PDB file of C-alpha atoms in Angstrom:
ATOM      1  CA  MET S 202       0.000   0.000   0.000  1.00  0.00           C
ATOM      2  CA  ALA S 203       1.140   3.549  -0.737  1.00  0.00           C
ATOM      3  CA  LEU S 204      -0.126   6.977   0.262  1.00  0.00           C
ATOM      4  CA  VAL S 205      -0.883   9.701  -2.255  1.00  0.00           C
ATOM      5  CA  GLY S 206       2.383  11.517  -3.046  1.00  0.00           C
ATOM      6  CA  ASP S 207       4.613   8.598  -2.023  1.00  0.00           C
ATOM      7  CA  ASP S 208       7.063   6.737  -4.223  1.00  0.00           C
ATOM      8  CA  VAL S 209       6.411   2.985  -4.414  1.00  0.00           C
ATOM      9  CA  THR S 210       8.201  -0.011  -5.938  1.00  0.00           C
ATOM     10  CA  LEU S 211       6.366  -2.857  -7.665  1.00  0.00           C
ATOM     11  CA  SER S 212       8.714  -5.807  -7.599  1.00  0.00           C
ATOM     12  CA  TYR S 213       8.858  -9.377  -8.824  1.00  0.00           C
ATOM     13  CA  ASP S 214      11.667 -11.920  -8.459  1.00  0.00           C
ATOM     14  CA  THR S 215      11.936 -14.064 -11.602  1.00  0.00           C
ATOM     15  CA  LYS S 216      14.098 -16.589  -9.706  1.00  0.00           C
ATOM     16  CA  ARG S 217      16.565 -16.400 -12.567  1.00  0.00           C
ATOM     17  CA  LEU S 218      20.032 -15.700 -11.220  1.00  0.00           C
ATOM     18  CA  THR S 219      21.174 -14.144 -14.484  1.00  0.00           C
ATOM     19  CA  ASP S 220      21.243 -10.676 -16.010  1.00  0.00           C
ATOM     20  CA  ILE S 221      17.911 -10.004 -17.756  1.00  0.00           C
ATOM     21  CA  SER S 222      18.522  -6.336 -18.574  1.00  0.00           C
ATOM     22  CA  GLU S 223      18.664  -7.038 -22.330  1.00  0.00           C
ATOM     23  CA  GLU S 224      15.295  -8.774 -22.397  1.00  0.00           C
ATOM     24  CA  THR S 225      11.857  -7.227 -22.862  1.00  0.00           C
ATOM     25  CA  VAL S 226      10.006  -6.208 -19.702  1.00  0.00           C
ATOM     26  CA  GLU S 227       6.544  -4.712 -19.984  1.00  0.00           C
ATOM     27  CA  TRP S 228       4.351  -3.353 -17.180  1.00  0.00           C
ATOM     28  CA  SER S 229       0.709  -2.660 -17.996  1.00  0.00           C
ATOM     29  CA  ARG S 230      -2.781  -2.110 -16.565  1.00  0.00           C
ATOM     30  CA  ALA S 231      -5.659  -3.767 -18.415  1.00  0.00           C
ATOM     31  CA  ASP S 232      -8.120  -1.058 -17.319  1.00  0.00           C
ATOM     32  CA  LEU S 233      -6.167   1.716 -19.064  1.00  0.00           C
ATOM     33  CA  ASN S 234      -6.151   2.851 -22.687  1.00  0.00           C
ATOM     34  CA  PRO S 235      -3.401   2.695 -23.757  1.00  0.00           C
ATOM     35  CA  ASP S 236      -2.613   0.040 -21.155  1.00  0.00           C
ATOM     36  CA  LEU S 237       1.199   0.354 -21.218  1.00  0.00           C
ATOM     37  CA  VAL S 238       2.771   1.673 -18.007  1.00  0.00           C
ATOM     38  CA  HIS S 239       6.449   0.920 -18.710  1.00  0.00           C
ATOM     39  CA  LEU S 240       8.352  -0.709 -21.584  1.00  0.00           C
ATOM     40  CA  HIS S 241      11.990  -1.789 -21.269  1.00  0.00           C
ATOM     41  CA  GLU S 242      14.009  -3.523 -23.956  1.00  0.00           C
ATOM     42  CA  ASP S 243      17.755  -4.027 -24.408  1.00  0.00           C
ATOM     43  CA  HIS S 244      18.730  -1.553 -21.656  1.00  0.00           C
ATOM     44  CA  ARG S 245      16.355   1.070 -23.058  1.00  0.00           C
ATOM     45  CA  THR S 246      13.055   2.556 -21.880  1.00  0.00           C
ATOM     46  CA  PHE S 247      10.530   3.552 -24.546  1.00  0.00           C
ATOM     47  CA  TYR S 248       8.758   6.431 -22.812  1.00  0.00           C
ATOM     48  CA  GLU S 249       6.857   7.484 -25.920  1.00  0.00           C
ATOM     49  CA  GLU S 250       4.868   4.228 -25.723  1.00  0.00           C
ATOM     50  CA  HIS S 251       3.704   4.789 -22.154  1.00  0.00           C
ATOM     51  CA  ASN S 252       0.238   5.849 -21.042  1.00  0.00           C
ATOM     52  CA  PRO S 253       0.440   9.660 -20.604  1.00  0.00           C
ATOM     53  CA  ALA S 254      -0.497   9.379 -16.928  1.00  0.00           C
ATOM     54  CA  TYR S 255       2.747   7.476 -16.257  1.00  0.00           C
ATOM     55  CA  ARG S 256       5.259   9.260 -18.468  1.00  0.00           C
ATOM     56  CA  GLY S 257       8.218  10.474 -16.427  1.00  0.00           C
ATOM     57  CA  ARG S 258       7.031   8.688 -13.280  1.00  0.00           C
ATOM     58  CA  THR S 259       8.379   5.162 -13.818  1.00  0.00           C
ATOM     59  CA  VAL S 260      11.919   3.819 -13.551  1.00  0.00           C
ATOM     60  CA  LEU S 261      13.061   0.206 -13.862  1.00  0.00           C
ATOM     61  CA  SER S 262      16.001  -0.707 -11.637  1.00  0.00           C
ATOM     62  CA  GLU S 263      18.922  -1.802 -13.823  1.00  0.00           C
ATOM     63  CA  GLU S 264      20.753  -3.100 -10.762  1.00  0.00           C
ATOM     64  CA  ASP S 265      17.875  -5.426  -9.889  1.00  0.00           C
ATOM     65  CA  LEU S 266      17.560  -6.616 -13.497  1.00  0.00           C
ATOM     66  CA  GLU S 267      21.163  -7.805 -13.326  1.00  0.00           C
ATOM     67  CA  ARG S 268      20.058 -10.048 -10.431  1.00  0.00           C
ATOM     68  CA  GLY S 269      16.932 -11.358 -12.154  1.00  0.00           C
ATOM     69  CA  ILE S 270      14.558  -9.077 -10.208  1.00  0.00           C
ATOM     70  CA  ILE S 271      12.061  -6.775 -11.922  1.00  0.00           C
ATOM     71  CA  SER S 272      11.527  -3.637  -9.808  1.00  0.00           C
ATOM     72  CA  LEU S 273       9.428  -0.790 -11.158  1.00  0.00           C
ATOM     73  CA  ARG S 274       9.585   2.436  -9.162  1.00  0.00           C
ATOM     74  CA  LEU S 275       6.504   4.645  -9.478  1.00  0.00           C
ATOM     75  CA  SER S 276       6.920   8.186  -8.179  1.00  0.00           C
ATOM     76  CA  ARG S 277       4.377  10.709  -6.901  1.00  0.00           C
ATOM     77  CA  VAL S 278       1.609   8.150  -6.456  1.00  0.00           C
ATOM     78  CA  ARG S 279      -1.938   9.273  -7.284  1.00  0.00           C
ATOM     79  CA  LEU S 280      -5.307   7.810  -6.270  1.00  0.00           C
ATOM     80  CA  ALA S 281      -5.837   6.853  -9.913  1.00  0.00           C
ATOM     81  CA  ASP S 282      -2.719   4.632  -9.742  1.00  0.00           C
ATOM     82  CA  GLU S 283      -4.565   2.054  -7.647  1.00  0.00           C
ATOM     83  CA  GLY S 284      -5.147  -1.186  -9.518  1.00  0.00           C
ATOM     84  CA  ASN S 285      -3.659  -4.434 -10.782  1.00  0.00           C
ATOM     85  CA  TYR S 286      -0.350  -4.181 -12.655  1.00  0.00           C
ATOM     86  CA  THR S 287       0.743  -6.949 -14.995  1.00  0.00           C
ATOM     87  CA  CYS S 288       4.426  -7.601 -15.600  1.00  0.00           C
ATOM     88  CA  LEU S 289       5.178  -9.366 -18.872  1.00  0.00           C
ATOM     89  CA  PHE S 290       8.689 -10.756 -19.051  1.00  0.00           C
ATOM     90  CA  SER S 291      10.216 -12.197 -22.273  1.00  0.00           C
ATOM     91  CA  SER S 292       7.053 -14.050 -23.315  1.00  0.00           C
ATOM     92  CA  VAL S 293       3.372 -14.467 -22.480  1.00  0.00           C
ATOM     93  CA  HIS S 294       4.353 -17.484 -20.394  1.00  0.00           C
ATOM     94  CA  ASN S 295       6.134 -15.209 -17.907  1.00  0.00           C
ATOM     95  CA  GLN S 296       3.287 -13.011 -16.706  1.00  0.00           C
ATOM     96  CA  TYR S 297       2.832 -11.775 -13.142  1.00  0.00           C
ATOM     97  CA  THR S 298       0.299  -9.515 -11.453  1.00  0.00           C
ATOM     98  CA  VAL S 299       0.911  -7.083  -8.583  1.00  0.00           C
ATOM     99  CA  GLN S 300      -1.879  -5.182  -6.833  1.00  0.00           C
ATOM    100  CA  LEU S 301      -1.288  -1.596  -5.734  1.00  0.00           C
ATOM    101  CA  LEU S 302      -3.528  -0.046  -3.079  1.00  0.00           C
ATOM    102  CA  VAL S 303      -3.463   3.724  -2.629  1.00  0.00           C
ATOM    103  CA  GLY S 304      -4.685   5.630   0.427  1.00  0.00           C
ATOM    104  CA  GLU S 305      -5.010   9.253   1.394  1.00  0.00           C
ATOM    105  CA  ALA S 306      -3.475  10.863   4.469  1.00  0.00           C
ATOM    106  CA  HIS S 307      -5.670  13.141   6.587  1.00  0.00           C
ATOM    107  CA  SER S 308      -4.493  15.371   9.407  1.00  0.00           C
ATOM    108  CA  VAL S 309      -6.247  15.299  12.779  1.00  0.00           C
ATOM    109  CA  MET S 310      -5.217  17.828  15.409  1.00  0.00           C
ATOM    110  CA  ALA S 311      -5.263  16.951  19.094  1.00  0.00           C
ATOM    111  CA  LEU S 312      -3.817  18.500  22.239  1.00  0.00           C
ATOM    112  CA  VAL S 313      -1.964  16.447  24.829  1.00  0.00           C
ATOM    113  CA  GLY S 314      -4.555  14.920  27.158  1.00  0.00           C
ATOM    114  CA  ASP S 315      -7.405  15.045  24.613  1.00  0.00           C
ATOM    115  CA  ASP S 316      -9.370  12.063  23.286  1.00  0.00           C
ATOM    116  CA  VAL S 317      -9.284  11.848  19.488  1.00  0.00           C
ATOM    117  CA  THR S 318     -10.921   9.691  16.814  1.00  0.00           C
ATOM    118  CA  LEU S 319      -9.107   8.579  13.657  1.00  0.00           C
ATOM    119  CA  SER S 320     -11.758   7.628  11.126  1.00  0.00           C
ATOM    120  CA  TYR S 321     -11.862   6.203   7.603  1.00  0.00           C
ATOM    121  CA  ASP S 322     -14.988   5.511   5.533  1.00  0.00           C
ATOM    122  CA  THR S 323     -14.497   2.393   3.388  1.00  0.00           C
ATOM    123  CA  LYS S 324     -17.463   3.445   1.181  1.00  0.00           C
ATOM    124  CA  ARG S 325     -18.787  -0.088   1.591  1.00  0.00           C
ATOM    125  CA  LEU S 326     -22.411  -0.041   2.756  1.00  0.00           C
ATOM    126  CA  THR S 327     -22.087  -3.467   4.318  1.00  0.00           C
ATOM    127  CA  ASP S 328     -21.243  -4.791   7.760  1.00  0.00           C
ATOM    128  CA  ILE S 329     -17.463  -5.334   8.025  1.00  0.00           C
ATOM    129  CA  SER S 330     -17.382  -6.032  11.765  1.00  0.00           C
ATOM    130  CA  GLU S 331     -16.215  -9.616  11.186  1.00  0.00           C
ATOM    131  CA  GLU S 332     -13.317  -8.575   8.976  1.00  0.00           C
ATOM    132  CA  THR S 333      -9.777  -7.738  10.049  1.00  0.00           C
ATOM    133  CA  VAL S 334      -9.062  -4.075  10.820  1.00  0.00           C
ATOM    134  CA  GLU S 335      -5.492  -3.099  11.675  1.00  0.00           C
ATOM    135  CA  TRP S 336      -4.148   0.314  12.682  1.00  0.00           C
ATOM    136  CA  SER S 337      -0.381   0.703  12.761  1.00  0.00           C
ATOM    137  CA  ARG S 338       2.469   3.186  12.786  1.00  0.00           C
ATOM    138  CA  ALA S 339       5.530   2.392  10.675  1.00  0.00           C
ATOM    139  CA  ASP S 340       7.808   4.380  12.989  1.00  0.00           C
ATOM    140  CA  LEU S 341       7.084   2.122  15.984  1.00  0.00           C
ATOM    141  CA  ASN S 342       8.448  -1.278  16.990  1.00  0.00           C
ATOM    142  CA  PRO S 343       6.191  -3.174  17.249  1.00  0.00           C
ATOM    143  CA  ASP S 344       4.166  -1.055  14.816  1.00  0.00           C
ATOM    144  CA  LEU S 345       0.689  -2.350  15.752  1.00  0.00           C
ATOM    145  CA  VAL S 346      -1.625   0.199  17.390  1.00  0.00           C
ATOM    146  CA  HIS S 347      -4.934  -1.675  17.219  1.00  0.00           C
ATOM    147  CA  LEU S 348      -6.028  -5.081  15.914  1.00  0.00           C
ATOM    148  CA  HIS S 349      -9.696  -6.001  15.451  1.00  0.00           C
ATOM    149  CA  GLU S 350     -10.898  -9.299  14.009  1.00  0.00           C
ATOM    150  CA  ASP S 351     -14.278 -11.044  14.084  1.00  0.00           C
ATOM    151  CA  HIS S 352     -15.751  -8.673  16.722  1.00  0.00           C
ATOM    152  CA  ARG S 353     -12.668  -9.073  18.942  1.00  0.00           C
ATOM    153  CA  THR S 354      -9.769  -6.801  19.891  1.00  0.00           C
ATOM    154  CA  PHE S 355      -6.371  -8.435  20.388  1.00  0.00           C
ATOM    155  CA  TYR S 356      -4.821  -6.156  23.002  1.00  0.00           C
ATOM    156  CA  GLU S 357      -1.862  -8.460  23.625  1.00  0.00           C
ATOM    157  CA  GLU S 358      -0.604  -7.719  20.103  1.00  0.00           C
ATOM    158  CA  HIS S 359      -0.603  -3.921  20.534  1.00  0.00           C
ATOM    159  CA  ASN S 360       2.430  -1.726  21.037  1.00  0.00           C
ATOM    160  CA  PRO S 361       2.761  -1.297  24.838  1.00  0.00           C
ATOM    161  CA  ALA S 362       2.313   2.475  24.509  1.00  0.00           C
ATOM    162  CA  TYR S 363      -1.205   1.902  23.148  1.00  0.00           C
ATOM    163  CA  LYS S 364      -2.512  -1.007  25.234  1.00  0.00           C
ATOM    164  CA  GLY S 365      -5.827  -0.142  26.862  1.00  0.00           C
ATOM    165  CA  GLU S 366      -5.992   3.271  25.236  1.00  0.00           C
ATOM    166  CA  ARG S 367      -7.760   2.500  21.962  1.00  0.00           C
ATOM    167  CA  CYS S 368     -11.183   1.211  21.023  1.00  0.00           C
ATOM    168  CA  CYS S 369     -13.114   0.640  17.793  1.00  0.00           C
ATOM    169  CA  GLN S 370     -16.642   1.997  17.597  1.00  0.00           C
ATOM    170  CA  LYS S 371     -19.571   1.389  15.247  1.00  0.00           C
ATOM    171  CA  LYS S 372     -20.476   5.069  15.293  1.00  0.00           C
ATOM    172  CA  THR S 373     -18.725   8.241  14.319  1.00  0.00           C
ATOM    173  CA  TRP S 374     -17.470  10.874  16.710  1.00  0.00           C
ATOM    174  CA  ARG S 375     -20.578  12.960  15.916  1.00  0.00           C
ATOM    175  CA  GLU S 376     -22.705  11.814  18.853  1.00  0.00           C
ATOM    176  CA  GLU S 377     -25.824  13.550  17.535  1.00  0.00           C
ATOM    177  CA  LEU S 378     -26.088  11.033  14.693  1.00  0.00           C
ATOM    178  CA  SER S 379     -28.531   8.165  15.051  1.00  0.00           C
ATOM    179  CA  PRO S 380     -27.386   4.555  14.413  1.00  0.00           C
ATOM    180  CA  SER S 381     -29.119   4.633  11.026  1.00  0.00           C
ATOM    181  CA  ASP S 382     -26.834   7.518   9.997  1.00  0.00           C
ATOM    182  CA  CYS S 383     -23.709   5.482  10.721  1.00  0.00           C
ATOM    183  CA  PRO S 384     -23.203   2.505   8.388  1.00  0.00           C
ATOM    184  CA  ALA S 385     -21.136  -0.316   9.804  1.00  0.00           C
ATOM    185  CA  SER S 386     -18.545   0.325   7.112  1.00  0.00           C
ATOM    186  CA  ASP S 387     -17.566   3.612   8.821  1.00  0.00           C
ATOM    187  CA  TRP S 388     -15.000   2.458  11.384  1.00  0.00           C
ATOM    188  CA  PRO S 389     -13.342   5.115  13.511  1.00  0.00           C
ATOM    189  CA  MET S 390     -10.672   4.463  16.106  1.00  0.00           C
ATOM    190  CA  LYS S 391     -10.946   6.423  19.335  1.00  0.00           C
ATOM    191  CA  ALA S 392      -7.663   7.247  21.057  1.00  0.00           C
ATOM    192  CA  THR S 393      -7.773   8.106  24.738  1.00  0.00           C
ATOM    193  CA  THR S 394      -5.145  10.488  26.130  1.00  0.00           C
ATOM    194  CA  PRO S 395      -2.844  10.502  23.099  1.00  0.00           C
ATOM    195  CA  ALA S 396       0.812  10.581  23.949  1.00  0.00           C
ATOM    196  CA  CYS S 397       3.186  12.799  22.028  1.00  0.00           C
ATOM    197  CA  SER S 398       6.822  13.668  22.319  1.00  0.00           C
ATOM    198  CA  PRO S 399       7.898  17.323  22.731  1.00  0.00           C
ATOM    199  CA  PRO S 400       7.905  19.660  20.994  1.00  0.00           C
ATOM    200  CA  SER S 401       4.911  18.396  18.955  1.00  0.00           C
ATOM    201  CA  THR S 402       1.405  18.532  20.453  1.00  0.00           C
ATOM    202  CA  THR S 403      -0.483  17.180  17.441  1.00  0.00           C
ATOM    203  CA  SER S 404      -1.085  13.760  15.930  1.00  0.00           C
ATOM    204  CA  THR S 405      -1.800  13.036  12.256  1.00  0.00           C
ATOM    205  CA  LEU S 406      -3.849  10.262  10.720  1.00  0.00           C
ATOM    206  CA  SER S 407      -1.124   9.649   8.144  1.00  0.00           C
ATOM    207  CA  ASN S 408       1.091   8.307  10.944  1.00  0.00           C
ATOM    208  CA  TYR S 409      -1.365   5.471  11.482  1.00  0.00           C
ATOM    209  CA  LEU S 410      -1.804   4.225   7.905  1.00  0.00           C
TER     210      LEU S 410
END
């Protein structure tokens, strides 16, 4: 998964321990027209063949190709970049698919000592309470902030700094809403007494994606 504005690498290991930089490597998306995202052949990239939305944003790692690994770096990720990418290597018999998920970062301001809710609407108008919901922070070790699965919360898996301080709710922070206004697909996370390190006194949702 990547956030809007990030750089991301789509990678596939061909398991061939030889230099494949002279062979044809093609990345594409079937839902695009033209569908070509990146074309590499004999150490060259044919940018003029690419879909306009990807021109100047893709780079194939020559170093990885020498080790039999196909790594496509996509810069300045956009929401429209989300989808299934097909890597065609040498022939139609060497075809691999990689899924890219793209999320947006939202800022939420909170003062030290406040309670705060981090919320994301999945846009799915169905009950997802039995599915797995995981909140994490990449800068922590362990990175897990909250784990929910099949109506249960697994507190023992949480980062110690967050144990007992988080809860998932089936309603939004807007208490005046009735249950019918809050579909089960809208899952906020309420954080009690957020901790922050000086000098910052704010927390951002992007830290938890």
